[in-house]
């Protein structure tokens, strides 16, 4: 199961649908909300997504490699039961760069400089960057009864999941793996889910700024 199927289910589509709340993230994505960096799905699951920057273990010494493996094995022993490790591999997005260079070429008055820019655009079109790939790695887990939040409330469950993320961060730090800590976790998750659900559209159509105001508050769904 990939990240899209885990959170959204199969056969979902973005956009407004019946039962959405006008001033909530439901108008944009088929989820209930995003609060405290935690995704609340329409089937009432709480999902945490943690992005991890990889390390090239082959550049490490034999002792360092053994320590990394041991530390990661230690984390797996206490990790959530249904922890998933997911990698997303995407072609590098060169379209925006090409369009920018084309604008430069149109504005360039020096003929020699303009030819250099146009030559650069042709080289990209011939595939120099065509094989470039970008990779993103995620740990994904959801709230399980065994996690035992202090109370059966939205905020308590979210806090418990974020505690699990902090635990993963401490162990992965021993593995020399950096866990990203976005300044605005809700906005980070919203952008990620939008890109997953709308792979092509998200490359040219950005989410409007107003949609980010829709996160963190649940409209008529949950109560403490």
XYZ file of N, CA and C in Angstrom:
672
model
N 0.844 -1.189 0.000
C 0.000 0.000 0.000
C 0.882 1.243 0.000
N 0.621 2.183 -0.930
C 1.423 3.392 -0.958
C 0.805 4.466 -0.066
N 1.484 5.608 -0.003
C 1.055 6.672 0.900
C -0.330 7.190 0.545
N -0.618 7.282 -0.732
C -1.919 7.766 -1.173
C -3.038 6.834 -0.734
N -2.862 5.541 -0.946
C -3.892 4.569 -0.571
C -4.065 4.493 0.936
N -2.946 4.633 1.674
C -3.012 4.540 3.129
C -3.898 5.622 3.721
N -3.766 6.841 3.211
C -4.486 7.971 3.800
C -5.842 8.185 3.150
N -5.888 8.146 1.823
C -7.114 8.505 1.128
C -8.004 7.316 0.800
N -7.436 6.126 0.719
C -8.188 5.008 0.194
C -8.033 4.965 -1.315
N -8.684 4.046 -1.964
C -8.528 3.873 -3.408
C -9.609 4.636 -4.166
N -9.221 5.117 -5.350
C -10.183 5.744 -6.252
C -10.687 7.095 -5.806
N -9.891 7.845 -5.050
C -10.350 9.139 -4.578
C -9.963 10.230 -5.558
N -10.663 11.327 -5.470
C -10.389 12.484 -6.310
C -10.463 13.728 -5.453
N -9.628 14.698 -5.782
C -9.646 15.947 -5.033
C -10.821 16.790 -5.490
N -11.058 17.857 -4.723
C -12.123 18.766 -5.105
C -13.333 18.597 -4.231
N -14.269 19.521 -4.390
C -15.462 19.497 -3.547
C -16.309 18.265 -3.795
N -16.898 17.755 -2.742
C -17.808 16.622 -2.849
C -18.859 16.775 -1.774
N -19.829 15.919 -1.778
C -20.913 16.043 -0.828
C -20.455 15.962 0.602
N -21.006 16.818 1.441
C -20.747 16.736 2.860
C -19.522 17.494 3.333
N -18.811 18.195 2.445
C -17.632 18.914 2.905
C -18.053 20.184 3.629
N -17.184 20.649 4.497
C -17.412 21.904 5.187
C -16.710 23.002 4.400
N -17.447 24.044 4.103
C -16.943 25.084 3.205
C -15.622 25.674 3.680
N -15.497 25.903 4.973
C -14.297 26.528 5.513
C -13.372 25.508 6.163
N -13.257 24.331 5.580
C -12.333 23.331 6.101
C -11.521 22.759 4.950
N -10.489 22.030 5.296
C -9.608 21.456 4.293
C -10.336 20.416 3.441
N -11.504 19.962 3.876
C -12.267 18.972 3.109
C -12.661 19.477 1.729
N -12.723 20.777 1.570
C -13.060 21.329 0.262
C -11.939 21.097 -0.751
N -10.749 20.727 -0.258
C -9.598 20.551 -1.143
C -9.071 19.125 -1.177
N -9.163 18.423 -0.057
C -8.638 17.067 0.011
C -9.650 16.154 0.693
N -9.701 14.878 0.310
C -10.663 13.942 0.898
C -10.222 13.438 2.269
N -9.962 14.359 3.175
C -9.651 14.032 4.563
C -10.468 14.968 5.438
N -10.545 14.659 6.731
C -11.297 15.549 7.617
C -10.510 16.799 7.958
N -9.266 16.617 8.363
C -8.480 17.784 8.706
C -7.036 17.420 8.948
N -6.233 18.446 9.186
C -4.838 18.299 9.578
C -4.649 19.164 10.811
N -4.280 18.548 11.915
C -4.119 19.288 13.164
C -2.817 18.861 13.826
N -1.985 19.822 14.170
C -0.733 19.509 14.833
C 0.166 18.596 14.027
N 0.088 18.709 12.692
C 0.887 17.850 11.829
C 0.359 16.438 11.696
N -0.853 16.190 12.185
C -1.469 14.860 12.126
C -2.660 14.899 11.175
N -2.725 13.909 10.294
C -3.840 13.808 9.349
C -4.989 13.058 9.998
N -6.177 13.636 9.954
C -7.382 12.965 10.440
C -8.170 12.532 9.213
N -8.288 11.232 9.016
C -8.931 10.713 7.817
C -10.446 10.674 7.980
N -11.125 10.454 6.876
C -12.585 10.418 6.916
C -13.118 9.175 7.614
N -12.289 8.142 7.754
C -12.726 6.966 8.500
C -12.185 6.997 9.935
N -11.896 8.225 10.404
C -11.551 8.467 11.813
C -10.249 7.825 12.268
N -9.261 7.794 11.398
C -7.926 7.381 11.794
C -7.050 8.622 11.925
N -6.027 8.517 12.771
C -5.084 9.610 12.976
C -3.727 9.142 12.459
N -3.198 9.834 11.445
C -1.990 9.382 10.753
C -0.900 10.443 10.864
N 0.299 10.004 11.220
C 1.460 10.887 11.312
C 2.433 10.557 10.198
N 2.923 11.602 9.518
C 3.887 11.439 8.427
C 5.167 12.169 8.808
N 6.285 11.452 8.778
C 7.584 12.021 9.134
C 8.508 11.872 7.942
N 9.070 12.983 7.473
C 10.003 12.905 6.344
C 11.432 12.792 6.864
N 12.187 11.889 6.242
C 13.551 11.594 6.685
C 14.522 11.819 5.530
N 15.617 12.517 5.815
C 16.672 12.692 4.821
C 17.640 11.518 4.937
N 17.904 10.813 3.848
C 18.723 9.589 3.925
C 20.201 9.892 4.110
N 20.940 8.880 4.483
C 22.395 8.961 4.592
C 22.990 7.874 3.696
N 24.094 8.185 3.042
C 24.768 7.186 2.200
C 25.647 6.329 3.099
N 25.137 5.190 3.474
C 25.835 4.334 4.440
C 27.158 3.803 3.885
N 27.275 3.761 2.566
C 28.493 3.225 1.966
C 29.678 4.175 2.090
N 29.413 5.424 2.459
C 30.493 6.379 2.677
C 30.987 6.352 4.124
N 30.350 5.528 4.947
C 30.715 5.437 6.355
C 31.733 4.312 6.570
N 32.450 4.407 7.669
C 33.389 3.345 8.017
C 32.620 2.097 8.443
N 33.303 0.991 8.520
C 32.643 -0.259 8.906
C 32.035 -0.152 10.297
N 32.731 0.504 11.205
C 32.212 0.660 12.566
C 30.970 1.546 12.572
N 31.021 2.657 11.816
C 29.861 3.549 11.744
C 28.656 2.847 11.124
N 28.902 2.043 10.108
C 27.797 1.311 9.477
C 27.146 0.365 10.476
N 27.960 -0.324 11.255
C 27.422 -1.250 12.248
C 26.616 -0.502 13.298
N 27.110 0.663 13.715
C 26.381 1.456 14.711
C 25.047 1.945 14.159
N 25.032 2.352 12.902
C 23.795 2.823 12.276
C 22.771 1.693 12.213
N 23.215 0.524 11.781
C 22.318 -0.629 11.676
C 21.782 -1.021 13.049
N 22.646 -1.018 14.047
C 22.228 -1.391 15.405
C 21.214 -0.389 15.963
N 21.459 0.888 15.730
C 20.544 1.920 16.228
C 19.187 1.820 15.547
N 19.202 1.550 14.249
C 17.934 1.438 13.528
C 17.174 0.192 13.972
N 17.905 -0.890 14.210
C 17.267 -2.116 14.699
C 16.644 -1.868 16.065
N 17.306 -1.074 16.899
C 16.763 -0.746 18.224
C 15.468 0.052 18.088
N 15.443 0.958 17.108
C 14.205 1.732 16.911
C 13.064 0.833 16.460
N 13.334 -0.070 15.553
C 12.279 -0.954 15.047
C 11.655 -1.793 16.161
N 12.409 -2.070 17.192
C 11.882 -2.864 18.303
C 10.809 -2.121 19.099
N 10.879 -0.782 19.107
C 9.906 -0.009 19.884
C 9.016 0.859 18.983
N 9.164 0.724 17.668
C 8.374 1.515 16.716
C 6.915 1.064 16.729
N 6.001 1.895 16.232
C 4.597 1.486 16.119
C 4.465 0.171 15.347
N 3.490 -0.619 15.714
C 3.328 -1.951 15.112
C 3.129 -1.883 13.607
N 2.397 -0.879 13.138
C 2.079 -0.793 11.713
C 2.873 0.311 11.025
N 4.091 0.518 11.471
C 4.967 1.504 10.845
C 5.195 1.158 9.381
N 5.087 2.155 8.515
C 5.387 1.960 7.101
C 6.519 2.890 6.699
N 7.437 2.373 5.884
C 8.522 3.173 5.315
C 8.244 3.308 3.829
N 8.057 4.520 3.395
C 7.610 4.772 2.029
C 8.579 5.709 1.329
N 8.927 5.375 0.089
C 9.793 6.224 -0.736
C 8.997 6.708 -1.940
N 9.151 7.978 -2.242
C 8.543 8.543 -3.444
C 9.665 8.945 -4.396
N 9.611 8.419 -5.599
C 10.614 8.734 -6.612
C 9.928 9.463 -7.755
N 10.405 10.666 -8.028
C 9.772 11.502 -9.033
C 10.835 12.064 -9.977
N 10.485 12.260 -11.248
C 11.433 12.916 -12.150
C 11.640 14.362 -11.718
N 12.846 14.844 -11.894
C 13.123 16.234 -11.541
C 12.255 17.150 -12.390
N 11.705 18.172 -11.776
C 10.825 19.103 -12.479
C 11.669 20.193 -13.125
N 11.924 20.037 -14.436
C 12.735 21.023 -15.155
C 11.880 22.027 -15.913
N 10.572 21.825 -15.955
C 9.715 22.690 -16.744
C 9.769 24.139 -16.257
N 9.725 24.319 -14.952
C 9.747 25.680 -14.410
C 11.058 26.376 -14.765
N 12.157 25.614 -14.703
C 13.465 26.182 -15.055
C 13.498 26.587 -16.526
N 12.989 25.720 -17.399
C 12.981 26.011 -18.833
C 12.159 27.264 -19.122
N 11.004 27.363 -18.492
C 10.146 28.536 -18.719
C 10.830 29.821 -18.256
N 11.530 29.737 -17.132
C 12.250 30.911 -16.647
C 13.363 31.314 -17.616
N 14.101 30.328 -18.124
C 15.172 30.611 -19.074
C 14.625 31.180 -20.382
N 13.463 30.740 -20.782
C 12.845 31.282 -21.987
C 12.480 32.753 -21.808
N 12.035 33.107 -20.617
C 11.743 34.514 -20.338
C 13.021 35.352 -20.368
N 14.095 34.787 -19.824
C 15.378 35.491 -19.868
C 15.819 35.709 -21.313
N 15.636 34.664 -22.136
C 16.050 34.762 -23.538
C 15.266 35.845 -24.263
N 13.978 35.947 -23.972
C 13.145 36.957 -24.622
C 13.559 38.375 -24.236
N 14.067 38.521 -23.010
C 14.435 39.853 -22.525
C 15.897 40.207 -22.797
N 16.697 39.210 -23.167
C 18.131 39.435 -23.370
C 18.378 40.179 -24.689
N 19.086 41.296 -24.613
C 19.363 42.103 -25.803
C 20.654 41.689 -26.485
N 21.588 41.123 -25.709
C 22.852 40.697 -26.285
C 22.654 39.382 -27.028
N 22.953 39.386 -28.308
C 22.676 38.205 -29.135
C 23.473 36.992 -28.690
N 24.745 37.186 -28.317
C 25.585 36.065 -27.894
C 25.049 35.436 -26.608
N 24.630 36.283 -25.675
C 24.065 35.765 -24.418
C 22.755 35.036 -24.671
N 21.969 35.589 -25.587
C 20.691 34.953 -25.913
C 20.911 33.576 -26.526
N 21.906 33.437 -27.361
C 22.209 32.141 -27.973
C 22.670 31.138 -26.922
N 23.421 31.608 -25.939
C 23.863 30.717 -24.865
C 22.674 30.202 -24.052
N 21.731 31.094 -23.775
C 20.532 30.691 -23.026
C 19.724 29.686 -23.827
N 19.542 29.955 -25.102
C 18.763 29.059 -25.957
C 19.454 27.706 -26.107
N 20.790 27.719 -26.151
C 21.543 26.463 -26.218
C 21.336 25.652 -24.941
N 21.312 26.346 -23.797
C 21.064 25.676 -22.518
C 19.685 25.030 -22.496
N 18.697 25.713 -23.020
C 17.337 25.176 -23.080
C 17.299 23.933 -23.963
N 18.004 23.968 -25.099
C 18.016 22.814 -26.007
C 18.677 21.611 -25.353
N 19.759 21.843 -24.633
C 20.461 20.742 -23.983
C 19.564 20.046 -22.962
N 18.803 20.831 -22.228
C 17.865 20.235 -21.262
C 16.812 19.429 -22.007
N 16.329 19.953 -23.100
C 15.333 19.244 -23.896
C 15.849 17.961 -24.488
N 17.170 17.883 -24.730
C 17.761 16.677 -25.310
C 18.024 15.607 -24.266
N 17.678 15.910 -23.033
C 17.709 14.844 -22.036
C 18.811 14.888 -21.006
N 19.588 15.979 -20.968
C 20.649 16.038 -19.959
C 20.057 15.907 -18.566
N 18.934 16.593 -18.361
C 18.288 16.519 -17.048
C 17.153 15.508 -17.034
N 16.926 14.857 -18.170
C 15.794 13.946 -18.250
C 15.894 12.760 -17.321
N 17.141 12.341 -17.027
C 17.310 11.190 -16.153
C 17.412 11.548 -14.686
N 17.365 12.843 -14.402
C 17.489 13.265 -13.003
C 16.231 12.883 -12.235
N 16.427 12.329 -11.063
C 15.307 11.923 -10.223
C 15.455 12.561 -8.845
N 14.352 12.774 -8.200
C 14.399 13.229 -6.816
C 13.660 12.218 -5.945
N 14.160 12.029 -4.757
C 13.639 10.995 -3.871
C 13.242 11.616 -2.539
N 12.142 11.144 -2.008
C 11.707 11.564 -0.681
C 11.343 10.313 0.110
N 11.722 10.311 1.382
C 11.521 9.131 2.214
C 10.687 9.509 3.447
N 9.732 8.639 3.777
C 8.802 8.944 4.859
C 8.620 7.749 5.787
N 8.420 8.050 7.066
C 7.896 7.082 8.020
C 6.445 7.461 8.243
N 5.553 6.487 8.154
C 4.122 6.752 8.304
C 3.552 5.769 9.322
N 2.865 6.290 10.300
C 2.216 5.412 11.277
C 0.936 6.078 11.758
N 0.044 5.271 12.318
C -1.235 5.789 12.786
C -1.447 5.445 14.251
N -2.397 6.121 14.834
C -2.658 5.899 16.257
C -3.188 4.495 16.465
N -2.589 3.800 17.422
C -2.992 2.448 17.767
C -3.412 2.423 19.235
N -4.383 1.603 19.602
C -4.813 1.530 21.007
C -3.669 1.281 21.972
N -2.649 0.544 21.517
C -1.518 0.243 22.397
C -0.710 1.484 22.762
N -0.889 2.571 22.005
C -0.167 3.807 22.317
C -0.716 4.482 23.575
N -1.981 4.235 23.877
C -2.584 4.675 25.128
C -2.433 6.176 25.378
N -3.151 6.948 24.600
C -3.200 8.390 24.864
C -3.811 8.625 26.235
N -3.442 9.745 26.871
C -3.912 10.017 28.226
C -5.435 10.132 28.291
N -6.016 10.670 27.225
C -7.470 10.784 27.152
C -7.925 10.425 25.747
N -9.162 10.073 25.609
C -9.700 9.728 24.302
C -10.250 10.986 23.625
N -9.360 11.936 23.378
C -9.744 13.186 22.729
C -8.831 13.426 21.537
N -9.247 14.303 20.670
C -8.449 14.626 19.491
C -7.068 15.132 19.896
N -7.040 16.109 20.781
C -5.769 16.715 21.153
C -4.840 15.719 21.847
N -5.396 14.843 22.687
C -4.568 13.863 23.390
C -3.970 12.855 22.411
N -4.749 12.429 21.440
C -4.252 11.477 20.445
C -3.172 12.125 19.581
N -3.404 13.375 19.182
C -2.406 14.098 18.392
C -1.111 14.246 19.183
N -1.218 14.595 20.442
C -0.029 14.715 21.291
C 0.715 13.388 21.374
N -0.031 12.299 21.505
C 0.603 10.972 21.613
C 1.342 10.614 20.326
N 0.752 10.918 19.184
C 1.419 10.635 17.915
C 2.681 11.480 17.752
N 2.627 12.722 18.184
C 3.808 13.573 18.088
C 4.897 13.124 19.043
N 4.511 12.514 20.158
C 5.509 11.922 21.056
C 6.200 10.742 20.364
N 5.423 9.962 19.623
C 6.016 8.849 18.864
C 6.988 9.377 17.815
N 6.627 10.502 17.180
C 7.519 11.101 16.186
C 8.807 11.592 16.836
N 8.708 12.143 18.038
C 9.903 12.588 18.759
C 10.810 11.403 19.102
N 10.202 10.287 19.463
C 10.982 9.081 19.747
C 11.731 8.620 18.504
N 11.036 8.615 17.368
C 11.679 8.229 16.110
C 12.830 9.175 15.801
N 12.619 10.453 16.050
C 13.660 11.444 15.774
C 14.919 11.190 16.604
N 14.747 10.837 17.867
C 15.904 10.583 18.722
C 16.696 9.360 18.250
N 15.983 8.294 17.894
C 16.668 7.094 17.443
C 17.325 7.309 16.074
N 16.625 7.986 15.182
C 17.173 8.191 13.848
C 18.365 9.138 13.870
N 18.398 10.011 14.862
C 19.562 10.876 15.019
C 20.810 10.032 15.294
N 20.650 8.945 16.040
C 21.764 8.028 16.295
C 22.193 7.323 15.010
N 21.260 7.232 14.068
C 21.558 6.612 12.772
C 22.110 7.635 11.773
N 22.308 8.870 12.243
C 22.758 9.982 11.393
C 21.750 10.287 10.301
N 20.487 10.014 10.590
C 19.390 10.350 9.680
C 18.679 11.585 10.225
N 18.513 12.571 9.366
C 17.859 13.803 9.793
C 16.361 13.722 9.536
N 15.582 13.964 10.572
C 14.131 14.048 10.429
C 13.760 15.514 10.251
N 13.090 15.822 9.176
C 12.732 17.210 8.898
C 11.738 17.718 9.939
N 11.941 18.932 10.366
C 11.041 19.570 11.313
C 10.537 20.876 10.701
N 9.514 20.803 9.862
C 9.016 22.024 9.216
C 8.473 23.002 10.248
N 8.657 24.283 9.973
C 8.194 25.306 10.911
C 6.684 25.253 11.079
N 5.984 25.012 9.979
C 4.523 24.926 10.028
C 4.130 23.526 9.570
N 3.970 22.627 10.534
C 3.765 21.214 10.202
C 2.464 20.977 9.447
N 1.401 21.708 9.782
C 0.128 21.511 9.085
C 0.257 21.891 7.611
N 0.917 23.016 7.337
C 1.098 23.454 5.959
C 1.964 22.461 5.177
N 2.983 21.928 5.848
C 3.857 20.935 5.214
C 3.054 19.710 4.778
N 2.218 19.188 5.685
C 1.435 17.994 5.373
C 0.398 18.299 4.292
N -0.214 19.466 4.364
C -1.210 19.842 3.358
C -0.593 19.863 1.964
N 0.580 20.476 1.830
C 1.253 20.522 0.528
C 1.611 19.120 0.054
N 2.099 18.288 0.977
C 2.498 16.927 0.620
C 1.314 16.131 0.094
N 0.194 16.179 0.799
C -0.978 15.423 0.373
C -1.515 15.936 -0.954
N -1.474 17.238 -1.146
C -1.924 17.818 -2.421
C -1.046 17.324 -3.567
N 0.274 17.262 -3.338
C 1.184 16.784 -4.377
C 0.989 15.300 -4.667
N 0.667 14.515 -3.629
C 0.450 13.083 -3.823
C -0.812 12.829 -4.641
N -1.858 13.568 -4.312
C -3.148 13.338 -4.953
C -3.224 13.949 -6.346
N -2.458 15.008 -6.577
C -2.506 15.728 -7.855
C -1.088 15.860 -8.413
N -0.497 14.756 -8.802
C 0.907 14.742 -9.190
C 1.227 15.751 -10.291
N 0.420 15.779 -11.343
C 0.713 16.666 -12.467
C 0.219 18.094 -12.195
N -0.999 18.191 -11.700
C -1.569 19.519 -11.472
C -0.737 20.322 -10.480
N -0.242 19.673 -9.428
C 0.484 20.390 -8.383
C 1.788 21.000 -8.880
N 2.292 20.534 -10.038
C 3.522 21.090 -10.570
C 3.316 22.465 -11.176
N 2.080 22.766 -11.582
C 1.833 24.064 -12.221
C 0.762 24.894 -11.513
N -0.047 24.248 -10.664
C -1.095 24.966 -9.942
C -0.818 24.859 -8.448
N -0.499 25.971 -7.826
C -0.207 25.979 -6.405
C -1.476 26.159 -5.589
N -1.453 25.637 -4.395
C -2.586 25.850 -3.495
C -2.683 27.326 -3.144
N -3.877 27.904 -3.154
C -4.015 29.306 -2.753
C -3.676 29.483 -1.284
N -3.142 30.638 -0.936
C -2.717 30.874 0.439
C -3.862 30.689 1.423
N -5.073 31.024 1.017
C -6.219 30.942 1.927
C -6.514 29.549 2.425
N -6.112 28.525 1.655
C -6.442 27.162 2.053
C -5.671 26.758 3.305
N -4.523 27.385 3.538
C -3.731 27.040 4.713
C -4.401 27.514 6.003
N -5.285 28.489 5.884
C -6.024 28.949 7.063
C -7.087 27.946 7.491
N -7.344 26.945 6.654
C -8.400 25.984 6.945
C -7.930 24.859 7.856
N -6.631 24.733 8.052
C -6.129 23.664 8.909
C -6.195 24.080 10.375
N -5.946 23.133 11.240
C -5.849 23.266 12.696
C -7.190 23.391 13.405
N -8.261 23.765 12.725
C -9.555 23.878 13.398
C -10.538 22.935 12.708
N -11.225 22.116 13.492
C -12.195 21.184 12.926
C -13.568 21.837 12.972
N -14.287 21.773 11.881
C -15.570 22.457 11.794
C -16.715 21.455 11.925
N -17.254 21.349 13.114
C -18.446 20.538 13.317
C -18.235 19.044 13.283
N -17.001 18.580 13.468
C -16.744 17.145 13.353
C -16.438 16.536 14.704
N -15.476 17.123 15.397
C -15.067 16.563 16.673
C -15.402 17.514 17.820
N -15.567 16.940 18.954
C -15.706 17.728 20.178
C -14.838 17.098 21.243
N -14.352 17.935 22.137
C -13.535 17.384 23.233
C -14.444 16.553 24.111
